[in-house]
Coordinates of C-alpha atoms in Angstrom, one line a residue:
Chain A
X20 CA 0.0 0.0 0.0
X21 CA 1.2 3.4 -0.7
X22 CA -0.4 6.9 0.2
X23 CA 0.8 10.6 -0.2
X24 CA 0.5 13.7 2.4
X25 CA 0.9 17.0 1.1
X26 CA 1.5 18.9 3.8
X27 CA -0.1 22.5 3.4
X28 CA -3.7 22.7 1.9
X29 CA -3.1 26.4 1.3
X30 CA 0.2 28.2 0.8
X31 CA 0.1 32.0 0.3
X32 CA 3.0 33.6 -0.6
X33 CA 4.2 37.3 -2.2
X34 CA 5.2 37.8 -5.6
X35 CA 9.3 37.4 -6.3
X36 CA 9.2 35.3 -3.1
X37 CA 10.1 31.7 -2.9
X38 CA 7.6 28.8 -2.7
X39 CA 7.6 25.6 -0.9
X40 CA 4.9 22.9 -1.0
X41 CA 5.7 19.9 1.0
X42 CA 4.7 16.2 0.3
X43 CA 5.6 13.0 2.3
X44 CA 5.2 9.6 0.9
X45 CA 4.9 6.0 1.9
X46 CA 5.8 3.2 -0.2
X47 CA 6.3 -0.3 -0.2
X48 CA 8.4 0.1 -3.2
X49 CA 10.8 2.5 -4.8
X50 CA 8.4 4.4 -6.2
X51 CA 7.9 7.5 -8.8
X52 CA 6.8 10.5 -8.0
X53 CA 4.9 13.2 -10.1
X54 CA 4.0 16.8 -8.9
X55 CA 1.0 17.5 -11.5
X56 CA -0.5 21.7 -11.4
X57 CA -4.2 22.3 -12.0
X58 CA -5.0 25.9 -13.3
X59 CA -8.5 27.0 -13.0
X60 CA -11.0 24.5 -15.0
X61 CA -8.0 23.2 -16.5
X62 CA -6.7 19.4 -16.4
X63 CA -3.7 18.2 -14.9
X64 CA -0.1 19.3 -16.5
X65 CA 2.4 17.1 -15.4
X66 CA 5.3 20.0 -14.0
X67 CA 8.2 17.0 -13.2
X68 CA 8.8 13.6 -12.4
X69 CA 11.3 12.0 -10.4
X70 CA 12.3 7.5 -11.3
X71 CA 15.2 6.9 -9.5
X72 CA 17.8 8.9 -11.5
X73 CA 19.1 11.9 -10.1
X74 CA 17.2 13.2 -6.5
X75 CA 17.2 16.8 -7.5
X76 CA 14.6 17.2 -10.4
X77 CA 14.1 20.2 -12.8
X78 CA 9.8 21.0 -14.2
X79 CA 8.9 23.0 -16.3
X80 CA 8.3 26.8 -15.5
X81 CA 11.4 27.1 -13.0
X82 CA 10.1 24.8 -10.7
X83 CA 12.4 21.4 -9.3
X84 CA 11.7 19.2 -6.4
X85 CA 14.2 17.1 -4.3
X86 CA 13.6 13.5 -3.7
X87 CA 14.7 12.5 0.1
X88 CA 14.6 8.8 1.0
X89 CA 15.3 9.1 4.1
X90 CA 13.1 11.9 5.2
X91 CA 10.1 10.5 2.3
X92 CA 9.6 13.3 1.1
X93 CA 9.5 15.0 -2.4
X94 CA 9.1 18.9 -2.2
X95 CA 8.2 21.4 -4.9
X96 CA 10.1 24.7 -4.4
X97 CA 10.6 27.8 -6.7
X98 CA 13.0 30.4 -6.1
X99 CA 11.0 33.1 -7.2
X100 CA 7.2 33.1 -7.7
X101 CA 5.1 34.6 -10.3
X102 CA 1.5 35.6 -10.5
X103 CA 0.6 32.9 -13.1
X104 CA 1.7 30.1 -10.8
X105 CA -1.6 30.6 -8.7
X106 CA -2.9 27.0 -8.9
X107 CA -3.6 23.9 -7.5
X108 CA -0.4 21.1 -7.1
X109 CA -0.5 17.8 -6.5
X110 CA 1.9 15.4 -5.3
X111 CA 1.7 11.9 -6.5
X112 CA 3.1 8.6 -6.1
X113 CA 3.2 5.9 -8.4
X114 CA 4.5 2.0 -8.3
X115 CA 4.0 -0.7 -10.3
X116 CA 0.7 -1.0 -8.6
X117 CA -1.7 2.2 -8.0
X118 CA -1.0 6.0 -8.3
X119 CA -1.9 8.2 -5.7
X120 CA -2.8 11.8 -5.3
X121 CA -2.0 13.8 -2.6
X122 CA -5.3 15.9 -1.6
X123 CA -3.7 19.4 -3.4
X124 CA -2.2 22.3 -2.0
X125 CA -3.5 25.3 -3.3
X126 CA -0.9 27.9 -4.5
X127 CA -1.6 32.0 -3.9
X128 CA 0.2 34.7 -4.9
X129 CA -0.1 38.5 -3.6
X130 CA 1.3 41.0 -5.6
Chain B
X199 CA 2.4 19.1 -28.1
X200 CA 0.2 16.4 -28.4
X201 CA -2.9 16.7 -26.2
X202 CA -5.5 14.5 -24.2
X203 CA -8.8 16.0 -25.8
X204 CA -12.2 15.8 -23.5
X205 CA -15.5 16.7 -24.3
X206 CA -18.3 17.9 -23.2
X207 CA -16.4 20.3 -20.9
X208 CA -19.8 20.7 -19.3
X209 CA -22.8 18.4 -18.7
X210 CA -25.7 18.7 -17.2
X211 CA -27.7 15.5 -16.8
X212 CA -31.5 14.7 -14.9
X213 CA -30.8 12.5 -12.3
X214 CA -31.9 9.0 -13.2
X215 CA -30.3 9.5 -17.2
X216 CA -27.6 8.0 -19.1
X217 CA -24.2 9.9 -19.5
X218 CA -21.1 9.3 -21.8
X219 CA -18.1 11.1 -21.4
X220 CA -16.0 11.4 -24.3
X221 CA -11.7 11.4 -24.7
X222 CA -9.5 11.4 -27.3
X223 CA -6.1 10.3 -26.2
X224 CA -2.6 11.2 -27.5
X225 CA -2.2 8.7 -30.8
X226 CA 0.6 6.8 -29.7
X227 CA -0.6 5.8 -25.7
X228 CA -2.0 2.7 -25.5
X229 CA -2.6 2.9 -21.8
X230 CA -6.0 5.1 -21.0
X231 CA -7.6 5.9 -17.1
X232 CA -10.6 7.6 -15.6
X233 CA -10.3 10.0 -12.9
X234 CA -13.3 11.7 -10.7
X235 CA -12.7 14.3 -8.5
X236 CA -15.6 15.7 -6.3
X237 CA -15.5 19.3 -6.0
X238 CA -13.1 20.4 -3.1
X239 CA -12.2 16.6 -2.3
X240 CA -8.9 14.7 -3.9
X241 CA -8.7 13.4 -7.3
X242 CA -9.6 9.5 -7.0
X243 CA -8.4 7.0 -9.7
X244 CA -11.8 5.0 -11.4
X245 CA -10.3 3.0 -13.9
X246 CA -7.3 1.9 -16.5
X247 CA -7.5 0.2 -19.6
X248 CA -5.7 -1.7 -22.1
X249 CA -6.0 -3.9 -25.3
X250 CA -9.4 -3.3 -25.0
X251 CA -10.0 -4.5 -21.9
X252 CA -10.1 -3.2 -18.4
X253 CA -6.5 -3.8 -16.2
X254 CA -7.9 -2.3 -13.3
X255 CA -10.3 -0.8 -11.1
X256 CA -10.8 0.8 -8.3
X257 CA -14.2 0.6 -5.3
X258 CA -15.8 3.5 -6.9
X259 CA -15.8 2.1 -10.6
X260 CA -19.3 -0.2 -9.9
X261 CA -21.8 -1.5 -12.4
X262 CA -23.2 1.9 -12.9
X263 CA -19.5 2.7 -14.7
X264 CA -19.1 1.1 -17.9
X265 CA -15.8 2.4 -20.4
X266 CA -15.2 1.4 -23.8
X267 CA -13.2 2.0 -26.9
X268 CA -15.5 1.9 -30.1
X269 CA -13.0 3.1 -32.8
X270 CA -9.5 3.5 -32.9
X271 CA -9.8 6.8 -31.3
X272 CA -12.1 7.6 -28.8
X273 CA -11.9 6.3 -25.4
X274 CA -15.4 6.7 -23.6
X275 CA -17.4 6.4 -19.4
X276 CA -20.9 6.0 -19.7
X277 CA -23.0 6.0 -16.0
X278 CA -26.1 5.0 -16.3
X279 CA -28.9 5.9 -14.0
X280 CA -26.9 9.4 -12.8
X281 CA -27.2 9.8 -9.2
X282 CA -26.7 13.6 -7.5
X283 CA -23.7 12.4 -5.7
X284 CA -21.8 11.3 -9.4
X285 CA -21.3 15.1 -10.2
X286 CA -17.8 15.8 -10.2
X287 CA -14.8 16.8 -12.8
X288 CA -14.1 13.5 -14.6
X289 CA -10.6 13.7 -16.3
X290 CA -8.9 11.4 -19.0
X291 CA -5.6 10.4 -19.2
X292 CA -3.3 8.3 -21.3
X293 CA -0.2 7.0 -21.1
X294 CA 2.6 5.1 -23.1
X295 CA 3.0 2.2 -21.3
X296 CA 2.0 0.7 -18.0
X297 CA 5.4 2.0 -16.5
X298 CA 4.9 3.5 -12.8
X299 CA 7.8 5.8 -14.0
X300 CA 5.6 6.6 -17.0
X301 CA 3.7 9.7 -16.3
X302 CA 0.0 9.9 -17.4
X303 CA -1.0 13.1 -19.8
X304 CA -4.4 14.6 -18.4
X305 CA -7.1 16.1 -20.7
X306 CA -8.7 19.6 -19.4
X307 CA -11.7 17.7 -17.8
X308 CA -15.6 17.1 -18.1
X309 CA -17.6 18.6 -15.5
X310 CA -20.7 16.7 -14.7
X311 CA -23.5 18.2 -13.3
X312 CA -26.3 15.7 -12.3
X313 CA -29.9 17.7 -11.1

């Protein structure tokens, strides 16, 4: 069985300022891990993926996540945030078995 | 890019009636799911399906569900007998292969609406 926490269901943060959305995972094998972004009645678009090559990943849009075995975790971080990064992010975990989402965090960004 | 391609974007459905859902996957996946997600609540896998036949399903997918592929391109959910609680955002997705390390292309969504 595998399942995926994401931490925060809302982060706000300022515009230029750097974002962190935190996700913990269990699994009973090595697994893959996805962070998809959901704009407003839009579908998912898959931002990166991490399958057991190297643990610090690069997306699309200047975003990257680091994966940590031993702390199970696989956060998203940007350095600098921009008004059209406002959306919803899911964390999810995958094995040879069942995907998982992670219930969302929902991204804000002031100006 | 090639793109998963959903339609309706928006139905609304008495309860009690019939409902397909339509998707167009990307050409070359052979691997093709149905997600529901409620409004406000996580997005919740329903079904996968390859060859033609299903591979797997979750508890929700029940006898109401039904999916098919009736030519080489579209992949379609019909629920019969809608009830209120089935309205939700259903999304499609397709994948190359099976792969866990495979990631799954989403279309933009249907949003169901059942009165």
């Amino acid at each position: 069985a595998q399942s995926v926490t994401q931490l925060d269901s809302h982060v706000s943060v300022s515009e230029g300022t750097p974002v962190l959305l935190r996700c913990n995972y269990s699994s009973s094998y090595s697994p893959s891990l996805f962070w998809y972004v959901q704009h407003p009645n839009k579908g998912l678009q898959l931002l990166l993926k991490y399958t057991s090559a190297a643990t610090l990943v690069k997306g699309i849009n200047g975003f990257e996540a680091e994966f940590k075995k031993s702390e199970t975790s696989f956060h998203l971080t940007k350095p600098s945030a921009h008004m059209s990064d406002a959306a919803e992010y899911f964390c999810v975990v995958s094995d040879p078995n069942d995907m998982r989402f992670g219930a969302g965090t929902r991204l804000t960004v002031k100006p | 890019e090639p793109e998963v391609t959903q339609t309706p974007s928006h139905q609304v459905t008495q309860m009690g009636q019939e409902v397909i859902l339509r998707c167009v996957p990307i050409s070359n996946h052979l691997y093709f799911y149905w997600y529901r997600q409620i409004l406000g609540q996580k997005v919740e896998f329903l079904v996968s399906f390859y060859n033609n036949e299903i591979s797997e399903k979750s508890e929700i997918f029940d006898d109401q569900f039904s999916v098919e592929r009736p030519d080489g391109s579209n992949f379609t959910l019909k629920i019969r007998s809608t009830k209120l609680e089935d309205s939700a955002m259903y999304f499609c997705a397709s994948s190359v292969d099976s792969r866990s390390n495979q990631p799954q292309h989403f279309g933009d969504g249907t949003r169901l609406s059942i009165l």
